[in-house]
Coordinates of N, CA and C in Angstrom, one line a residue:
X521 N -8.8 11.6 7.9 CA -7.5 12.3 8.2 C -6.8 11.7 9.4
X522 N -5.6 12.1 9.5 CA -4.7 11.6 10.6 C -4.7 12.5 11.7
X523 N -5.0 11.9 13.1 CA -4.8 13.0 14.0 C -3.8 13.6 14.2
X524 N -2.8 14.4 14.5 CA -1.6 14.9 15.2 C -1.2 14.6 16.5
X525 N -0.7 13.5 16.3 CA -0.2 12.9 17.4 C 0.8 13.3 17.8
X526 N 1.7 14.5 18.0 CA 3.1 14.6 17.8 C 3.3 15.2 19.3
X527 N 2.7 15.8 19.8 CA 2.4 16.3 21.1 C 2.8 14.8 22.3
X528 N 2.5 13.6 21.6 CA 2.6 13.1 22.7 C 4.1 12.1 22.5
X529 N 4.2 12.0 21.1 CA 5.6 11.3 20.7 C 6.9 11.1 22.3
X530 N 6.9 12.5 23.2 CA 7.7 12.5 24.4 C 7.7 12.5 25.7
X531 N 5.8 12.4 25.5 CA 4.9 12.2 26.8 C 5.6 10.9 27.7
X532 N 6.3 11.2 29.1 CA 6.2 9.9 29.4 C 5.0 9.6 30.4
X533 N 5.6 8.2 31.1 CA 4.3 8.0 32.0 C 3.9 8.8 33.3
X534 N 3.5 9.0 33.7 CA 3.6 10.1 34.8 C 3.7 9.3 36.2
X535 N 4.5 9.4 37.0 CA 4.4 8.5 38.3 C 3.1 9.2 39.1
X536 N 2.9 8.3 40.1 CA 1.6 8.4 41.2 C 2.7 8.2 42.1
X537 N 2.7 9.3 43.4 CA 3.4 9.2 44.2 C 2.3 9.5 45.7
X538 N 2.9 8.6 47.0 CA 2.5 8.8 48.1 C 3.4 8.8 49.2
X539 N 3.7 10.1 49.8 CA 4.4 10.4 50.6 C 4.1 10.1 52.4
X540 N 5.3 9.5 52.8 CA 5.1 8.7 54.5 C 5.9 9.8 55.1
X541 N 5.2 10.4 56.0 CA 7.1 10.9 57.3 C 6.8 9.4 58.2
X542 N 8.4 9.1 58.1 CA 8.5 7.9 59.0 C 9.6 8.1 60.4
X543 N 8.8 7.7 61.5 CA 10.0 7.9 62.7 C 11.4 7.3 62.5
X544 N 11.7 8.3 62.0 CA 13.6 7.5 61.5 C 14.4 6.5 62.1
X545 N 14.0 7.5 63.5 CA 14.9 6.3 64.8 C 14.2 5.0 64.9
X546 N 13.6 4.8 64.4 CA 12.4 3.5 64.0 C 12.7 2.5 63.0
X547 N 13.4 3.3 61.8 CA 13.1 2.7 60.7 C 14.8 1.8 60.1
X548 N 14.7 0.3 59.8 CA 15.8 -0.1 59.5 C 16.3 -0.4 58.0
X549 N 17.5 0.0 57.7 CA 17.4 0.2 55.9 C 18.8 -0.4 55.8
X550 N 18.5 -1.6 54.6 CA 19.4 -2.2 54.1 C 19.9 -1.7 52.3
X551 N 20.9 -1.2 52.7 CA 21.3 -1.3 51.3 C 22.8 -2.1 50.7
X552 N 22.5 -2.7 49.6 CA 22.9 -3.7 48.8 C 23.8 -2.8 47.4
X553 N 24.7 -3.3 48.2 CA 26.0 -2.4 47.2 C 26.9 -1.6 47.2
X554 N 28.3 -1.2 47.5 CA 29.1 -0.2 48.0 C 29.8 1.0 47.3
X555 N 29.5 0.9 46.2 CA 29.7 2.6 44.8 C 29.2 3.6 45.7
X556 N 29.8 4.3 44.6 CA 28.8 6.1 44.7 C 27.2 6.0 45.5
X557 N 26.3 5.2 44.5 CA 25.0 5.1 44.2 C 24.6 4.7 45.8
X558 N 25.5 4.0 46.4 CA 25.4 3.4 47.6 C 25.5 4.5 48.9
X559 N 26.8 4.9 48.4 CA 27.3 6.6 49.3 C 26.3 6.9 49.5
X560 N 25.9 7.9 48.5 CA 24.5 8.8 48.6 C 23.5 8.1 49.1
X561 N 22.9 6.9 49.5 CA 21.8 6.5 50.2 C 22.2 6.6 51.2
X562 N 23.5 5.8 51.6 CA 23.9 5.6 53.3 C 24.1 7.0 53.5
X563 N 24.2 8.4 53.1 CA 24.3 9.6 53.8 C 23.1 10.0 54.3
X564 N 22.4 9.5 52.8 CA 20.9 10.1 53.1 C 20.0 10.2 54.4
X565 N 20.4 8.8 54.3 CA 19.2 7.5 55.5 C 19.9 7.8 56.9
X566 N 21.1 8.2 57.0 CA 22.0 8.2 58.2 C 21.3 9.7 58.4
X567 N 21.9 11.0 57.6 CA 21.0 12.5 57.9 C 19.9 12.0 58.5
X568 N 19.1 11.5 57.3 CA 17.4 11.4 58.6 C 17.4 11.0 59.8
X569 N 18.5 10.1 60.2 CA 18.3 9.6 61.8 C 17.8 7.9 61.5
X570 N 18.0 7.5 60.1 CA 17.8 6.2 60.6 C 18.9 5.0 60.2
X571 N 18.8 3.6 60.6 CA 19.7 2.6 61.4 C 19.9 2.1 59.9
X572 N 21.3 2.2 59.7 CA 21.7 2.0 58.3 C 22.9 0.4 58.2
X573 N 22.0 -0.4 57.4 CA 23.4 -1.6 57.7 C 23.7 -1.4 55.6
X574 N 25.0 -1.7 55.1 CA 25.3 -1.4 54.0 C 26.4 -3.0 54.3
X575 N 25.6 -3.8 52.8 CA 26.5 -5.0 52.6 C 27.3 -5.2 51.0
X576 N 28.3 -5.3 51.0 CA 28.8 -5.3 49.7 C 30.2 -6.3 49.6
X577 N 30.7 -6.6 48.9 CA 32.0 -7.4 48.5 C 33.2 -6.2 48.9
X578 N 33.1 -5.2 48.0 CA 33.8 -4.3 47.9 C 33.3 -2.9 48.8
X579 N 33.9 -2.1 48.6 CA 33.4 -0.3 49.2 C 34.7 0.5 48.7
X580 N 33.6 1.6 48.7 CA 34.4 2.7 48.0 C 35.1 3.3 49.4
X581 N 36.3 4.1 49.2 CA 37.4 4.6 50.0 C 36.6 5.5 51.1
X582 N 35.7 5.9 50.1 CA 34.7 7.5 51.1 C 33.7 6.6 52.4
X583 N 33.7 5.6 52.2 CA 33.0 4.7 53.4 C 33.7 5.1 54.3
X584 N 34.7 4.7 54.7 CA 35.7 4.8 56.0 C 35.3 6.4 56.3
X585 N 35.2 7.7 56.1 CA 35.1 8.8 56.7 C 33.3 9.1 57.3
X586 N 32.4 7.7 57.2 CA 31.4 7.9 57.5 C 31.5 7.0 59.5
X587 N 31.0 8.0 59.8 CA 30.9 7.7 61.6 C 29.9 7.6 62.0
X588 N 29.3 6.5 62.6 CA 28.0 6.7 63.3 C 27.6 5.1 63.9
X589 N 27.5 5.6 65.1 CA 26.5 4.5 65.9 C 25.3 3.6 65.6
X590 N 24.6 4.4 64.3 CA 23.6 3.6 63.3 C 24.1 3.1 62.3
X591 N 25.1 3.0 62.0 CA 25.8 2.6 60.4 C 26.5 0.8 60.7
X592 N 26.1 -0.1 59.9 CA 26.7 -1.1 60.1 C 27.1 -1.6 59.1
X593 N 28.4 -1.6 58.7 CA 28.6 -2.5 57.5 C 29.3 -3.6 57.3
X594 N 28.7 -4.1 56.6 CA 29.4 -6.0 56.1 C 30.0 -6.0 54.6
X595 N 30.7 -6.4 54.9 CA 31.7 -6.6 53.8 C 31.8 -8.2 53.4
X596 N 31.1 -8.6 52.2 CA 30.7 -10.3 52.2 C 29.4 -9.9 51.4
X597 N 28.7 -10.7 50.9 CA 27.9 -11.3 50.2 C 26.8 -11.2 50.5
X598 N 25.5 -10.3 50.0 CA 24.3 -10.2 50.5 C 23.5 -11.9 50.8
X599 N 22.7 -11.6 51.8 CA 22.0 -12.9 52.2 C 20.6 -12.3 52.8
X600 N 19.8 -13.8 51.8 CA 18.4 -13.3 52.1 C 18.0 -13.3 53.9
X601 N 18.6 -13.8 54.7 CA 18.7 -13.3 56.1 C 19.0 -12.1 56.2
X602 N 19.6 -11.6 55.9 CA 19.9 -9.7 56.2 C 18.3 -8.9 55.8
X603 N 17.3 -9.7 55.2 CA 15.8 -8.6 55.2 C 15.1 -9.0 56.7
X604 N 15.6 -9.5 57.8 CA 14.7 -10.1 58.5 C 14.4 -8.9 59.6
X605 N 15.5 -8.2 59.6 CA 15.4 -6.7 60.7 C 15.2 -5.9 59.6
X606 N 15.4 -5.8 58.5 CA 14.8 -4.4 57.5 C 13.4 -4.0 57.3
X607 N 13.1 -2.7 57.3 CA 12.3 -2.0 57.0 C 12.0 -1.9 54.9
X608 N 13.5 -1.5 54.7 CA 13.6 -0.6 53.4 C 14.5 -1.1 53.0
X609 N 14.5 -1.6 51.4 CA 16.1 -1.8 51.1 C 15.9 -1.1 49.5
X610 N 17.5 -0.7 50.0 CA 17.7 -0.2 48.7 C 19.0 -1.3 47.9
X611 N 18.5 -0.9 46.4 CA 19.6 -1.7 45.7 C 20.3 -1.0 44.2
X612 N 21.8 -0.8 45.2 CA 22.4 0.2 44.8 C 23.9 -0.7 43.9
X613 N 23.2 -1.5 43.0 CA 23.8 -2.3 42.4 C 23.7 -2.5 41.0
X614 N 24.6 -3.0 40.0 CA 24.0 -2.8 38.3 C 23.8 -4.3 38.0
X615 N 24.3 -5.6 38.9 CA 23.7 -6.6 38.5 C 22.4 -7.1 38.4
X616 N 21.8 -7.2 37.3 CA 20.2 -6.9 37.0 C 20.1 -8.4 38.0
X617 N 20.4 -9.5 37.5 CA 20.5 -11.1 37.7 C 20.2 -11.0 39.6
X618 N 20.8 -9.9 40.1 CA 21.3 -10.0 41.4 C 20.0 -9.3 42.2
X619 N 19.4 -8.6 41.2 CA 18.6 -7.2 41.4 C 17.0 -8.0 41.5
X620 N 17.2 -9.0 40.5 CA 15.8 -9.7 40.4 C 15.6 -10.5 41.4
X621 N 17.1 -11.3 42.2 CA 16.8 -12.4 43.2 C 16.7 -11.5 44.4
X622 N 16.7 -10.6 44.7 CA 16.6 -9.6 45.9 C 15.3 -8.7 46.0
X623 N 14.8 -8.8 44.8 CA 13.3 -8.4 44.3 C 12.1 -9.3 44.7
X624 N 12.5 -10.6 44.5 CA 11.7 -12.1 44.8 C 11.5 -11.8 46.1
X625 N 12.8 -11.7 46.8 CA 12.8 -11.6 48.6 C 12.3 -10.8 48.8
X626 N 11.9 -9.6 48.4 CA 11.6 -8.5 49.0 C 10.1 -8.7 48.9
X627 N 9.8 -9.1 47.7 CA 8.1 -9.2 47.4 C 7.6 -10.3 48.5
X628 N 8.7 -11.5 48.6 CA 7.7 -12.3 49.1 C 7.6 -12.0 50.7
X629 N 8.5 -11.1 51.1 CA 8.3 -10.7 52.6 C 7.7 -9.3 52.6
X630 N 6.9 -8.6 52.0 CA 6.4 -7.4 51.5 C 7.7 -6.2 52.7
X631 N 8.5 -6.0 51.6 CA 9.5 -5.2 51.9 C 9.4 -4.2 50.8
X632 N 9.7 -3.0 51.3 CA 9.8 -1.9 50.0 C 10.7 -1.6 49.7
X633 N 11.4 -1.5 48.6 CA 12.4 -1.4 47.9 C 12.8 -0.6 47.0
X634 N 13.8 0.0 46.5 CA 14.3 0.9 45.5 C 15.1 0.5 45.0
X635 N 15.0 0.5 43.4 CA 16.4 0.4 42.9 C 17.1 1.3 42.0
X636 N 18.0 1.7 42.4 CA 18.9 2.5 41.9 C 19.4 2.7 40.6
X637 N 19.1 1.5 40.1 CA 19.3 1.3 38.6 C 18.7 1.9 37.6
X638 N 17.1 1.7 38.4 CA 16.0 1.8 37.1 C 14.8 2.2 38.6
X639 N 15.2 3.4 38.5 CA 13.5 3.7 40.2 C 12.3 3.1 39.7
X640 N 11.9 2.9 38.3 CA 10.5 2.4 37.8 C 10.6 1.0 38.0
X641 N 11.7 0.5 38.3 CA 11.2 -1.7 38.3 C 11.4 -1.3 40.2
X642 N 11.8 -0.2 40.8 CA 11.7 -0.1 41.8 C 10.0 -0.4 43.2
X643 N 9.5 0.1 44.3 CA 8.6 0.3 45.0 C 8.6 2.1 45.3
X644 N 9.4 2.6 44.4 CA 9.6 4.4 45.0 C 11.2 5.2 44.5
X645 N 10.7 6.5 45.3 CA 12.4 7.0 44.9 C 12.0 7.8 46.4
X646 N 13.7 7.9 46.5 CA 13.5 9.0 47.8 C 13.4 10.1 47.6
X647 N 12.8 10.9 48.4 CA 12.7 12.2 47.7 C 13.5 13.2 48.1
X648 N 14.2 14.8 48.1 CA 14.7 15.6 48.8 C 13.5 16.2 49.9
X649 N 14.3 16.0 50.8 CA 13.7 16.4 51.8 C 14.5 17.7 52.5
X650 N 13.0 18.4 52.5 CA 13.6 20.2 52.6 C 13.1 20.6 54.2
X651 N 14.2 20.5 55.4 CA 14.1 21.0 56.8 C 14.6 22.1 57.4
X652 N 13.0 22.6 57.7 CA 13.8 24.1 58.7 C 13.7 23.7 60.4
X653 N 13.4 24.5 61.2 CA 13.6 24.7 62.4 C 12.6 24.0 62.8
X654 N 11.1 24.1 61.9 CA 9.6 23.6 62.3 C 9.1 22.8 61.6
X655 N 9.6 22.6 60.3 CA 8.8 21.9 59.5 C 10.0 21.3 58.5
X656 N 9.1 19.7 58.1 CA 10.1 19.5 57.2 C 9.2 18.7 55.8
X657 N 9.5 19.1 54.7 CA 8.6 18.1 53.4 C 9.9 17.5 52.9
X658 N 9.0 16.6 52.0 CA 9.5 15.8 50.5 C 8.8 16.1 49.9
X659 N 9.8 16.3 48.6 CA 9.6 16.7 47.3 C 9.8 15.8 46.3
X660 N 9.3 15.4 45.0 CA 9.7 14.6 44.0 C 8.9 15.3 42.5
X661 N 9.6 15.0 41.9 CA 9.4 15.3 40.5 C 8.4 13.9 39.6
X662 N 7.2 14.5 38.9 CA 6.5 13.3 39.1 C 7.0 12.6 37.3
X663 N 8.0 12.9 36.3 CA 8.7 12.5 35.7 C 10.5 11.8 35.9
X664 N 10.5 12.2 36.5 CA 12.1 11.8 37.6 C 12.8 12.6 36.5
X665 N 13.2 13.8 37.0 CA 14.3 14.8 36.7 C 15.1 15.4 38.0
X666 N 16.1 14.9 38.8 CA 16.6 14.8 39.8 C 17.4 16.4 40.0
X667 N 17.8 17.1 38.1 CA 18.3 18.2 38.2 C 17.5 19.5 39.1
X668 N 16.0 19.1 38.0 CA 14.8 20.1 38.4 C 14.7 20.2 39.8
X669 N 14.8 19.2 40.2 CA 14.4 18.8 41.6 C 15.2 19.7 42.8
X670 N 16.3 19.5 42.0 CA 17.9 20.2 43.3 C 17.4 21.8 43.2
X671 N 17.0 22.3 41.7 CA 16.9 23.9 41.6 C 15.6 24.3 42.4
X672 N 15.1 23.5 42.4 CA 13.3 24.0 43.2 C 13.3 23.9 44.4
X673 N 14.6 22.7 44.9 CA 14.3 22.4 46.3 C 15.0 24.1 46.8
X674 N 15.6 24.8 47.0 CA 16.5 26.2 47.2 C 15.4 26.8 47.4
X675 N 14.1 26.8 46.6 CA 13.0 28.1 46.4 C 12.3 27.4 47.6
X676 N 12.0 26.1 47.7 CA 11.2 25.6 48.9 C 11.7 25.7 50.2
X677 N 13.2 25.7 50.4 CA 13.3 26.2 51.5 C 13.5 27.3 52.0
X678 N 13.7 29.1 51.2 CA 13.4 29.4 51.6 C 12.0 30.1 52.2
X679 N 11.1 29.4 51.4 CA 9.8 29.8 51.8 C 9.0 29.1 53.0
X680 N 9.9 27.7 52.8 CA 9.5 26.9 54.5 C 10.2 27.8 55.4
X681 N 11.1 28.2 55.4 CA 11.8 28.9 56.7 C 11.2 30.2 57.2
X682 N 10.0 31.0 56.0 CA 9.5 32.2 56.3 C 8.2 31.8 57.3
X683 N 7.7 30.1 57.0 CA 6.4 29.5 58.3 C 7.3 29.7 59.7
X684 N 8.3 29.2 59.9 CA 9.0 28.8 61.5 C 8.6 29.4 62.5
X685 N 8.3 30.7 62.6 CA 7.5 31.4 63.5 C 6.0 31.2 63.7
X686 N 5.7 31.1 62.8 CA 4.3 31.4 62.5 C 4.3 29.2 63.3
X687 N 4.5 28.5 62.5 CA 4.4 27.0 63.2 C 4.9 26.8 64.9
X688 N 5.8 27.4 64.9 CA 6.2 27.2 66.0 C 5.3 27.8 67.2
X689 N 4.6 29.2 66.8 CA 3.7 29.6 68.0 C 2.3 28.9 67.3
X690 N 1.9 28.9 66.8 CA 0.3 27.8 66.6 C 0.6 26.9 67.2
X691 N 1.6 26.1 67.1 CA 2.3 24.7 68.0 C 1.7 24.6 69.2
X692 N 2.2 25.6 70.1 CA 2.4 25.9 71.7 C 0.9 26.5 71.7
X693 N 0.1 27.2 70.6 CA -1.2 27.5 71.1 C -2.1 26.4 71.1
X694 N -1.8 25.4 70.2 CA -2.9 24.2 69.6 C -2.6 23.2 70.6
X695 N -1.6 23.0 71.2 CA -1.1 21.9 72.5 C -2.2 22.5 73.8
X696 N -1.7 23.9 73.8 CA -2.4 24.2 75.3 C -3.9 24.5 75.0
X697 N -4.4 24.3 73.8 CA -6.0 24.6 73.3 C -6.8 23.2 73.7
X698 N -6.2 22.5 74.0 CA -6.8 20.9 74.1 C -7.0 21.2 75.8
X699 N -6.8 22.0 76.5 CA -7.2 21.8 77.9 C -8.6 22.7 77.8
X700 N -8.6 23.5 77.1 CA -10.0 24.2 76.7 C -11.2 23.4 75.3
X701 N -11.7 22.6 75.8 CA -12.0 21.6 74.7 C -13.3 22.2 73.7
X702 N -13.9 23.4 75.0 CA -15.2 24.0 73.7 C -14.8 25.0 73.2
X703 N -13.4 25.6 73.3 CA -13.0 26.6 72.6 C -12.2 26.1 71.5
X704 N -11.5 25.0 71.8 CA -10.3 24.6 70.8 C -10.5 24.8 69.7
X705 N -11.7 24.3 69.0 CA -11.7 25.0 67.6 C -11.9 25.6 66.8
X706 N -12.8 26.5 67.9 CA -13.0 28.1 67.7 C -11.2 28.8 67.5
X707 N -10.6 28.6 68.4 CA -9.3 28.7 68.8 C -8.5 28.8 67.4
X708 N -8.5 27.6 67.4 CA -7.5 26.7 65.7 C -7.7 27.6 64.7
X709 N -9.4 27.6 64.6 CA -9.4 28.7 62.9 C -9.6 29.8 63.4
X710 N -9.2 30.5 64.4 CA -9.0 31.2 64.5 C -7.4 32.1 63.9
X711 N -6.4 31.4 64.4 CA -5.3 31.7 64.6 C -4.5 30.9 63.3
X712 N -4.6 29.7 62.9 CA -4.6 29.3 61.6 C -5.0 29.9 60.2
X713 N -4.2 31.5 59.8 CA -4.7 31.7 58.7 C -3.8 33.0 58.2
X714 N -3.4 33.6 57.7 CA -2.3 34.3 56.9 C -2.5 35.2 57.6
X715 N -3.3 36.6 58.1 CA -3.8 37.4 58.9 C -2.9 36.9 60.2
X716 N -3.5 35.9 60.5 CA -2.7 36.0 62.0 C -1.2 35.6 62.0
X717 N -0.9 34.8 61.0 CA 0.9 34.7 60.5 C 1.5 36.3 60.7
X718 N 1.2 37.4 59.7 CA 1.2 38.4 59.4 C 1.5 39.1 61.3
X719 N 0.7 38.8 61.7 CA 0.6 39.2 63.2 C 1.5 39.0 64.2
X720 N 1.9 37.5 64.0 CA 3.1 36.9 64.9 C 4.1 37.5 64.4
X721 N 4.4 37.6 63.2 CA 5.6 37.7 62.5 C 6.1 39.5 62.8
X722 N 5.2 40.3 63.9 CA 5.1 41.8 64.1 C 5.4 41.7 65.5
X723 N 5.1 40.1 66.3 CA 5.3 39.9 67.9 C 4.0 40.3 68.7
X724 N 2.5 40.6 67.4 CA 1.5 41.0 68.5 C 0.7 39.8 68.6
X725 N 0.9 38.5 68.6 CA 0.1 37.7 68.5 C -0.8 37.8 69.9
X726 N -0.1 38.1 70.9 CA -0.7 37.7 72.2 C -1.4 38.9 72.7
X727 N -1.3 39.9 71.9 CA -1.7 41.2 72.6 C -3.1 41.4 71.6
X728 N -3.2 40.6 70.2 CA -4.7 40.8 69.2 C -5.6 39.5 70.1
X729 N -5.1 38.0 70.5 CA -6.0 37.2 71.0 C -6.5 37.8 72.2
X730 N -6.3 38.7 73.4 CA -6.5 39.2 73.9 C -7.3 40.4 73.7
X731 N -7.9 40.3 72.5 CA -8.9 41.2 72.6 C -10.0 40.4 72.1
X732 N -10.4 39.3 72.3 CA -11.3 38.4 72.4 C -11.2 37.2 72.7
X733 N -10.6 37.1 73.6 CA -10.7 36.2 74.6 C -10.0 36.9 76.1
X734 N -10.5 36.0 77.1 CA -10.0 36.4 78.5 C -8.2 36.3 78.6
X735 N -8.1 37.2 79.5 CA -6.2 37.7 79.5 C -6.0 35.7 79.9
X736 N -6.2 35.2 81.2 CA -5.9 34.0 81.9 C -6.1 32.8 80.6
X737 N -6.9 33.0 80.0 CA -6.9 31.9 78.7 C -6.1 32.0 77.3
X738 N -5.4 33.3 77.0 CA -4.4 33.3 76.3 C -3.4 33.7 76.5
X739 N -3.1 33.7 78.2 CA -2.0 33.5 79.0 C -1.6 31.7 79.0
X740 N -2.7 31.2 79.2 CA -2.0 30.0 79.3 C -1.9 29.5 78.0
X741 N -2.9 29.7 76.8 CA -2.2 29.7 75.7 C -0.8 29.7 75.3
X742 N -0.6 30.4 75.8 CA 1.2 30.7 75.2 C 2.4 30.1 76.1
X743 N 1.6 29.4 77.5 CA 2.6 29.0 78.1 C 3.8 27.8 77.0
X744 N 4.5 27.9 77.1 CA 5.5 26.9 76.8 C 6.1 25.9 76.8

């Protein structure tokens, strides 16, 4: 008999994804091409905080309303000299021909790259990145549905924004827990766990540690 294969007829491949936070103000990103596709990267990379040079022949009108001290653009001809300060490039272009010789370069100076055309002949996609007050993730869809992605990221943020209290005082207790080195991590799993979230989030965090431990040691716990 024949199996029933039909279940998989629309299976696709499933991506393997590995997520970096990178120091922004660190990181330098070249992208290759001036459309829409280009827009949205140079907003992107510019929001994060990082040093954006954007080379293209042409540019779309909405360039000119982009301001910033990290933004550099060339107007002219990509050249394999422009990967020599990059970190990242993106290639936000439909010439395949153009897409392959900037691919060579990239590989042979182990540069990571995206491309905009097709993310799978790419090194990655970017992901939405969802920031509150304390905390910030990326998110990706491990089939690339970019719609799904926009609707889920709304649900994720508000549920990162309900941690900000709760991260923000563990923060200030796990900094000043390192001057107490045999308690520290008694300390950590102590206060690291829904129970005591629950507690901050009422403003008794400092008045429950205080009943097992000394006043002077979760006084200075909390200092700021």
């Amino acid at each position: 008999m024949y199996k029933d294969s039909r279940e998989n007829i629309h299976r696709e491949e499933q991506l393997e994804y590995i997520m970096l936070s990178l120091l922004s103000n660190k990181i330098n990103v070249l992208i290759i091409g001036g459309g829409e596709a280009s827009l949205i990267k140079t907003k992107t990379f510019l929001n994060g905080g990082c040093n954006v040079t954007v080379v293209a022949k042409e540019f779309l009108e909405d360039f000119k309303n982009l301001q910033s001290n990290r933004l550099h653009i060339i107007k002219g001809e990509y050249d394999e000299s422009l990967l020599n300060d990059c970190h990242i490039v993106i290639l936000a272009i439909g010439d395949s021909e153009k897409i392959n010789e900037v691919k060579k370069h990239c590989d042979k100076r182990c540069k990571i790259y995206i491309n905009c055309k097709d993310y799978k002949d790419g090194m990655g996609a970017v992901p939405i990145n969802i920031k509150s007050e304390e905390a910030i993730i990326g998110i990706n869809t491990l089939k690339g549905n970019p719609k799904a992605l926009k609707m889920m990221s709304n649900d994720f943020k508000d549920k990162l924004k309900s941690y900000d209290k709760f991260i923000k005082t563990t923060s200030i207790i796990r900094n000043n827990a390192k001057k107490f080195k045999d308690k520290k991590k008694e300390i950590l799993n102590f206060i690291v766990c829904n129970d005591f979230k629950d507690v901050i989030e009422k403003g008794m965090g400092k008045t429950l540690l205080k009943l097992f431990y000394e006043d002077e040691l979760v006084d200075e716990l909390f200092k700021d």
